[in-house]
Short mmCIF file of C-alpha atoms in Angstrom, two decimals:
data_model
loop_
_atom_site.label_atom_id
_atom_site.label_comp_id
_atom_site.label_asym_id
_atom_site.label_seq_id
_atom_site.Cartn_x
_atom_site.Cartn_y
_atom_site.Cartn_z
CA MET A 9 135.83 -43.11 27.78
CA GLU A 10 134.86 -45.23 24.79
CA PHE A 11 138.54 -45.77 24.01
CA ILE A 12 139.22 -47.02 27.55
CA LYS A 13 136.17 -49.28 27.53
CA LYS A 14 137.24 -50.78 24.23
CA ASN A 15 140.94 -51.27 24.88
CA TRP A 16 141.65 -51.49 28.61
CA GLN A 17 141.54 -55.27 28.98
CA GLY A 18 143.93 -56.03 26.14
CA MET A 19 146.32 -53.25 27.18
CA LEU A 20 146.24 -54.42 30.79
CA LEU A 21 147.25 -57.92 29.70
CA CYS A 22 150.16 -56.47 27.73
CA ILE A 23 151.26 -54.44 30.77
CA ALA A 24 150.98 -57.53 32.97
CA ILE A 25 153.40 -59.32 30.64
CA ALA A 26 155.66 -56.30 30.16
CA VAL A 27 156.37 -55.57 33.84
CA PRO A 28 158.00 -58.93 34.74
CA SER A 29 159.62 -59.05 31.27
CA ARG A 30 161.26 -55.69 31.95
CA LEU A 31 162.56 -56.89 35.32
CA LEU A 32 163.85 -60.16 33.88
CA GLY A 33 165.44 -58.26 30.99
CA LYS A 34 167.51 -56.26 33.46
CA GLN A 35 168.70 -59.51 35.05
CA PHE A 36 169.50 -61.08 31.67
CA PRO A 37 170.51 -58.14 29.43
CA ILE A 38 171.84 -60.34 26.61
CA ILE A 39 168.31 -61.63 26.09
CA GLY A 40 166.53 -58.38 26.95
CA GLY A 41 162.99 -57.50 27.97
CA PRO A 42 161.49 -57.31 24.46
CA VAL A 43 162.47 -60.88 23.59
CA ILE A 44 161.23 -62.20 26.93
CA ALA A 45 157.93 -60.37 26.40
CA ILE A 46 157.38 -61.69 22.88
CA LEU A 47 158.13 -65.25 23.99
CA ALA A 48 155.80 -64.90 26.99
CA GLY A 49 153.06 -63.56 24.73
CA MET A 50 153.44 -66.51 22.35
CA VAL A 51 153.10 -68.99 25.22
CA ILE A 52 150.20 -67.21 26.95
CA THR A 53 148.17 -66.92 23.75
CA LEU A 54 148.15 -70.74 23.48
CA PHE A 55 145.91 -70.80 26.57
CA ILE A 56 143.50 -68.09 25.39
CA LYS A 57 140.78 -69.80 23.39
CA GLU A 58 138.90 -66.63 22.49
CA LYS A 59 140.48 -63.17 22.69
CA GLY A 60 137.16 -61.36 22.39
CA LYS A 61 137.38 -58.16 24.44
CA LEU A 62 141.18 -58.46 24.60
CA GLU A 63 141.67 -58.17 20.84
CA SER A 64 141.20 -54.43 20.39
CA GLY A 65 143.63 -53.46 23.16
CA ILE A 66 146.23 -55.97 21.97
CA LYS A 67 146.02 -54.59 18.44
CA PHE A 68 146.29 -50.98 19.65
CA THR A 69 149.37 -51.88 21.69
CA SER A 70 151.11 -53.74 18.84
CA LYS A 71 150.51 -50.88 16.39
CA LYS A 72 150.18 -47.49 18.12
CA ILE A 73 152.17 -48.09 21.31
CA LEU A 74 154.98 -49.38 19.09
CA GLN A 75 155.00 -46.08 17.20
CA TYR A 76 154.94 -44.07 20.44
CA ALA A 77 157.99 -46.07 21.58
CA VAL A 78 159.90 -45.04 18.45
CA VAL A 79 159.01 -41.37 18.98
CA LEU A 80 160.24 -41.46 22.58
CA LEU A 81 163.42 -43.18 21.40
CA GLY A 82 164.37 -39.81 19.89
CA PHE A 83 164.85 -38.34 23.37
CA GLY A 84 167.93 -40.52 23.75
CA LEU A 85 169.72 -38.97 20.78
CA ASN A 86 171.97 -35.92 20.99
CA LEU A 87 172.47 -35.28 17.28
CA ARG A 88 175.41 -32.94 17.71
CA VAL A 89 177.49 -35.34 19.79
CA ILE A 90 176.55 -38.32 17.64
CA LEU A 91 177.50 -36.55 14.41
CA GLU A 92 180.78 -35.25 15.85
CA THR A 93 181.99 -38.49 17.41
CA GLY A 94 180.36 -40.82 14.90
CA ARG A 95 181.90 -39.24 11.82
CA GLN A 96 184.90 -41.57 12.08
CA SER A 97 182.69 -44.65 11.84
CA LEU A 98 180.25 -43.27 9.24
CA PRO A 99 181.86 -44.98 6.20
CA ILE A 100 181.75 -48.32 8.03
CA ILE A 101 178.13 -47.78 9.04
CA ILE A 102 177.08 -46.96 5.47
CA ALA A 103 178.97 -49.97 4.13
CA THR A 104 177.50 -52.44 6.67
CA ILE A 105 173.94 -51.17 6.23
CA SER A 106 174.24 -51.37 2.43
CA THR A 107 175.70 -54.88 2.66
CA SER A 108 172.88 -56.17 4.87
CA LEU A 109 170.13 -54.69 2.71
CA LEU A 110 171.69 -56.04 -0.50
CA ILE A 111 172.09 -59.53 0.98
CA ALA A 112 168.50 -59.49 2.24
CA TYR A 113 167.20 -58.40 -1.16
CA ALA A 114 169.28 -60.99 -3.02
CA LEU A 115 168.12 -63.83 -0.77
CA HIS A 116 164.54 -62.59 -0.94
CA ARG A 117 164.68 -63.04 -4.71
CA ALA A 118 166.73 -66.24 -4.72
CA MET A 119 164.98 -68.09 -1.89
CA HIS A 120 161.49 -66.61 -2.35
CA ILE A 121 161.37 -65.32 1.21
CA PRO A 122 158.38 -62.98 1.77
CA GLY A 123 159.26 -59.37 1.07
CA LYS A 124 158.17 -57.88 4.39
CA ILE A 125 160.09 -60.41 6.47
CA SER A 126 163.14 -59.87 4.24
CA THR A 127 162.91 -56.11 4.76
CA LEU A 128 162.56 -56.42 8.53
CA VAL A 129 165.48 -58.86 8.84
CA GLY A 130 167.67 -56.73 6.57
CA VAL A 131 166.87 -53.49 8.41
CA GLY A 132 167.01 -55.08 11.86
CA SER A 133 170.39 -56.68 11.14
CA SER A 134 171.95 -53.54 9.74
CA ILE A 135 170.61 -50.67 11.87
CA CYS A 136 169.59 -51.33 15.45
CA GLY A 137 167.73 -54.58 15.90
CA GLY A 138 164.34 -54.36 17.57
CA SER A 139 164.14 -50.55 17.40
CA ALA A 140 164.63 -50.56 13.63
CA ILE A 141 162.07 -53.33 13.22
CA ALA A 142 159.65 -51.34 15.41
CA ALA A 143 160.10 -48.27 13.22
CA THR A 144 159.92 -50.14 9.92
CA ALA A 145 156.97 -52.47 10.58
CA PRO A 146 154.24 -49.77 10.46
CA VAL A 147 155.75 -48.22 7.34
CA ILE A 148 155.57 -51.45 5.31
CA ASP A 149 152.38 -52.61 7.06
CA ALA A 150 153.97 -55.80 8.39
CA ASP A 151 151.70 -58.01 10.47
CA ASP A 152 152.51 -59.22 13.98
CA GLU A 153 153.71 -62.67 12.89
CA GLU A 154 156.16 -61.10 10.43
CA VAL A 155 157.49 -58.82 13.17
CA ALA A 156 157.80 -61.77 15.55
CA GLN A 157 159.69 -63.76 12.92
CA ALA A 158 162.17 -60.95 12.35
CA ILE A 159 162.65 -60.27 16.07
CA SER A 160 163.33 -63.96 16.69
CA VAL A 161 165.99 -64.08 13.97
CA ILE A 162 167.68 -60.90 15.19
CA PHE A 163 167.65 -62.13 18.80
CA PHE A 164 169.39 -65.38 17.89
CA PHE A 165 172.33 -63.65 16.24
CA ASN A 166 172.44 -60.95 18.95
CA VAL A 167 173.18 -63.59 21.55
CA LEU A 168 175.82 -65.23 19.35
CA ALA A 169 177.52 -61.87 18.77
CA ALA A 170 177.56 -60.93 22.44
CA VAL A 171 179.17 -64.25 23.36
CA LEU A 172 181.53 -64.80 20.42
CA PHE A 173 182.74 -61.33 19.42
CA PRO A 174 185.04 -60.70 22.43
CA MET A 175 186.75 -64.03 21.69
CA LEU A 176 186.89 -63.18 17.98
CA GLY A 177 188.43 -59.81 18.84
CA THR A 178 191.33 -61.43 20.70
CA VAL A 179 191.95 -63.90 17.86
CA LEU A 180 191.99 -61.08 15.30
CA GLY A 181 194.38 -59.01 17.37
CA PHE A 182 192.38 -55.93 18.30
CA SER A 183 194.30 -53.59 20.58
CA THR A 184 193.99 -54.53 24.24
CA HIS A 185 195.32 -51.12 25.33
CA SER A 186 192.57 -49.07 23.69
CA GLY A 187 188.87 -49.74 23.35
CA GLU A 188 188.52 -47.81 20.12
CA GLY A 189 189.04 -50.61 17.57
CA PHE A 190 186.84 -53.20 19.23
CA GLY A 191 184.33 -50.49 20.16
CA ILE A 192 183.86 -49.55 16.51
CA PHE A 193 183.62 -53.23 15.58
CA ALA A 194 180.95 -53.94 18.20
CA GLY A 195 179.07 -50.75 17.36
CA THR A 196 178.91 -51.52 13.64
CA ALA A 197 178.66 -55.33 13.56
CA VAL A 198 176.25 -56.01 16.47
CA ASN A 199 172.73 -54.74 15.92
CA ASP A 200 170.85 -54.55 19.24
CA THR A 201 171.87 -52.14 22.00
CA SER A 202 171.83 -54.80 24.72
CA SER A 203 174.22 -57.04 22.79
CA VAL A 204 176.47 -54.11 21.81
CA THR A 205 176.66 -53.20 25.50
CA ALA A 206 177.34 -56.80 26.53
CA ALA A 207 180.14 -57.33 23.99
CA ALA A 208 181.82 -53.97 24.67
CA SER A 209 181.56 -54.32 28.45
CA THR A 210 183.10 -57.79 28.26
CA TRP A 211 186.07 -56.38 26.32
CA ASP A 212 186.51 -53.61 28.89
CA SER A 213 186.48 -56.07 31.78
CA MET A 214 188.84 -58.50 30.02
CA PHE A 215 191.55 -55.88 29.62
CA GLY A 216 190.80 -53.38 32.40
CA LEU A 217 189.79 -50.53 30.08
CA GLY A 218 187.17 -48.99 32.35
CA SER A 219 184.32 -47.98 30.04
CA ALA A 220 186.40 -46.88 27.04
CA THR A 221 185.18 -49.63 24.72
CA LEU A 222 181.59 -49.29 25.89
CA ASP A 223 181.52 -45.51 25.37
CA LYS A 224 182.85 -45.88 21.82
CA ALA A 225 180.55 -48.76 20.92
CA VAL A 226 177.41 -47.02 22.19
CA THR A 227 178.23 -43.80 20.34
CA VAL A 228 178.70 -45.72 17.08
CA LYS A 229 175.50 -47.65 17.76
CA LEU A 230 173.53 -44.42 18.28
CA THR A 231 174.93 -43.08 15.02
CA ARG A 232 173.57 -46.19 13.28
CA THR A 233 170.18 -45.50 14.85
CA LEU A 234 169.88 -42.32 12.78
CA ALA A 235 169.69 -44.51 9.66
CA ILE A 236 166.12 -45.26 10.71
CA ILE A 237 165.13 -41.89 9.26
CA PRO A 238 166.23 -42.25 5.60
CA ILE A 239 165.39 -45.98 5.49
CA THR A 240 161.79 -45.50 6.64
CA LEU A 241 161.25 -42.54 4.31
CA VAL A 242 162.55 -44.51 1.31
CA LEU A 243 160.36 -47.49 2.24
CA ALA A 244 157.34 -45.19 2.52
CA PHE A 245 158.03 -43.84 -0.96
CA ILE A 246 158.40 -47.37 -2.39
CA ARG A 247 155.17 -48.45 -0.73
CA THR A 248 153.38 -45.44 -2.24
CA ARG A 249 154.56 -46.27 -5.76
CA LYS A 250 153.56 -49.91 -5.29
CA ALA A 251 150.13 -48.93 -4.00
CA GLU A 252 149.63 -46.66 -7.00
CA LYS A 253 150.36 -49.51 -9.40
CA GLU A 254 148.06 -51.91 -7.58
CA ALA A 255 145.25 -49.35 -7.41
CA ALA A 256 145.85 -48.24 -11.00
CA GLY A 257 145.63 -44.65 -9.83
CA GLN A 258 147.05 -42.02 -7.54
CA VAL A 259 147.76 -42.87 -3.92
CA SER A 260 148.77 -39.94 -1.75
CA LEU A 261 152.07 -40.19 0.09
CA LYS A 262 150.13 -38.80 3.04
CA GLN A 263 148.21 -42.08 3.28
CA VAL A 264 151.33 -44.15 3.94
CA PHE A 265 153.81 -41.54 5.19
CA PRO A 266 155.26 -42.52 8.61
CA PHE A 267 154.48 -39.28 10.46
CA PHE A 268 155.70 -40.80 13.71
CA ILE A 269 159.21 -40.63 12.22
CA LEU A 270 158.86 -36.84 12.02
CA TYR A 271 158.03 -36.84 15.73
CA PHE A 272 161.10 -39.04 16.31
CA ILE A 273 163.21 -36.42 14.51
CA GLY A 274 161.53 -33.67 16.52
CA ALA A 275 162.32 -35.45 19.79
CA SER A 276 165.96 -35.77 18.73
CA ILE A 277 166.14 -32.06 17.88
CA ILE A 278 164.54 -31.09 21.21
CA THR A 279 167.10 -33.22 23.04
CA THR A 280 170.00 -31.75 21.06
CA VAL A 281 168.91 -28.13 21.61
CA ALA A 282 168.20 -28.69 25.31
CA LEU A 283 171.56 -30.33 25.98
CA SER A 284 173.36 -27.60 24.02
CA ALA A 285 171.62 -25.05 26.23
CA GLY A 286 173.06 -26.70 29.31
CA ILE A 287 170.00 -28.66 30.44
CA SER A 288 170.95 -31.94 32.11
CA GLY A 289 170.42 -35.11 30.09
CA GLU A 290 168.78 -36.66 33.16
CA VAL A 291 165.65 -34.68 32.29
CA PHE A 292 165.06 -37.06 29.39
CA THR A 293 165.79 -40.26 31.31
CA PRO A 294 162.13 -40.95 32.21
CA LEU A 295 161.13 -40.61 28.53
CA LYS A 296 163.89 -42.99 27.44
CA GLU A 297 162.80 -45.51 30.07
CA LEU A 298 159.17 -45.15 28.96
CA SER A 299 160.28 -45.81 25.38
CA LYS A 300 161.92 -49.07 26.47
CA PHE A 301 158.81 -50.11 28.39
CA PHE A 302 156.53 -49.29 25.44
CA ILE A 303 158.66 -51.49 23.17
CA ILE A 304 158.35 -54.35 25.67
CA MET A 305 154.57 -53.80 25.84
CA ALA A 306 154.34 -53.86 22.06
CA MET A 307 156.41 -57.03 21.84
CA ALA A 308 154.07 -58.67 24.36
CA ALA A 309 151.13 -57.74 22.12
CA ILE A 310 152.90 -59.07 19.05
CA GLY A 311 153.60 -62.33 20.86
CA LEU A 312 149.92 -62.60 21.80
CA ASN A 313 149.03 -62.30 18.11
CA THR A 314 151.61 -64.84 16.92
CA ASN A 315 151.11 -68.52 16.17
CA ILE A 316 154.27 -70.07 17.62
CA VAL A 317 153.76 -73.34 15.73
CA LYS A 318 153.59 -71.52 12.40
CA LEU A 319 156.58 -69.40 13.39
CA VAL A 320 158.73 -72.49 13.98
CA ARG A 321 157.61 -74.14 10.75
CA THR A 322 158.40 -71.10 8.61
CA GLY A 323 161.56 -70.02 10.43
CA GLY A 324 164.24 -71.82 8.41
CA LYS A 325 164.70 -69.43 5.51
CA PRO A 326 164.60 -66.22 7.59
CA ILE A 327 167.26 -67.69 9.91
CA LEU A 328 169.50 -68.40 6.91
CA MET A 329 168.93 -64.84 5.73
CA GLY A 330 169.78 -63.49 9.19
CA MET A 331 172.96 -65.56 9.27
CA ALA A 332 174.01 -64.29 5.84
CA CYS A 333 173.34 -60.66 6.83
CA TRP A 334 175.21 -61.13 10.11
CA ALA A 335 178.22 -62.71 8.41
CA GLY A 336 178.24 -60.04 5.70
CA ILE A 337 178.09 -57.17 8.20
CA THR A 338 180.87 -58.70 10.32
CA ALA A 339 183.17 -59.19 7.33
CA VAL A 340 182.56 -55.71 5.90
CA SER A 341 183.05 -54.04 9.30
CA LEU A 342 186.43 -55.76 9.72
CA LEU A 343 187.53 -55.04 6.15
CA MET A 344 186.54 -51.37 6.38
CA GLN A 345 188.34 -50.89 9.68
CA HIS A 346 191.46 -52.47 8.20
CA PHE A 347 191.17 -50.32 5.07
CA LEU A 348 190.69 -47.11 7.08
CA GLY A 349 193.56 -47.95 9.42
CA LEU A 350 191.37 -48.12 12.51
CA TRP A 351 192.41 -51.65 13.44
#
């Protein structure tokens, strides 16, 4: 009862933003509900002079609801199918993720971009956009403005990819009789699911391929999602070592370990076992939809805690970093496909 009394007003505001954002996101999938929610939150917070009783619920939503969303994301992953069909694209995925993280680290050092924003942009660009940022933010203790900055950067290049990549694919000569080549390209070089879907669906419709490109792209994209697990565990270890140095003593890994990632793994295993046992995947559909809604709720909360003026003023360097990561991933994906004979 105390929890409800303390948090209900802030959470209700987040839900009130999330519901129309979810509906608008379905109408404009290239933009997506999370981006609409974070933008709405940024605008609405300008008119709230004193958050007062709203603050606790908003904070709970931006932190805990975000973690719950990541856990539920695991119910959309059939590990067996992903590992079987994604094996072909695994070298490309490893190469693109490594490229993005190295570029982000290099620019962080060269341009003096804050470390947490650099990490979020690098991880978001290379793995799976908003979902990766959602999983990484609690591990590195990023604040809401840093998350908003990274989401904004990722969104910008998501839209560019969804619009430009089908045209780029025709210029580069991807096969128009099979969706495999462009599907792998979209699945490895575009980070957010909505933009992967948009680019792959456009290619299918351009050349009458049914859903061949989309099926391939989504499978590759889901394989990339699994990289959340090792990345977050490594970041947790790094944070522990750093905390030990700063505290001049021992800091338990338990204090900073992202236990919600273990629940994410558990959800993936439950899904895999259930589907292998013949249980219909539709059983998990409500949980996957709830995961999407929780992410939109959390983005609304993050928007409510973000100073949009400050975000615009400090956005130049992160955008340059996002562009460099995006260009690097695109180039490496194309080169690897050519090297492996997939294109």
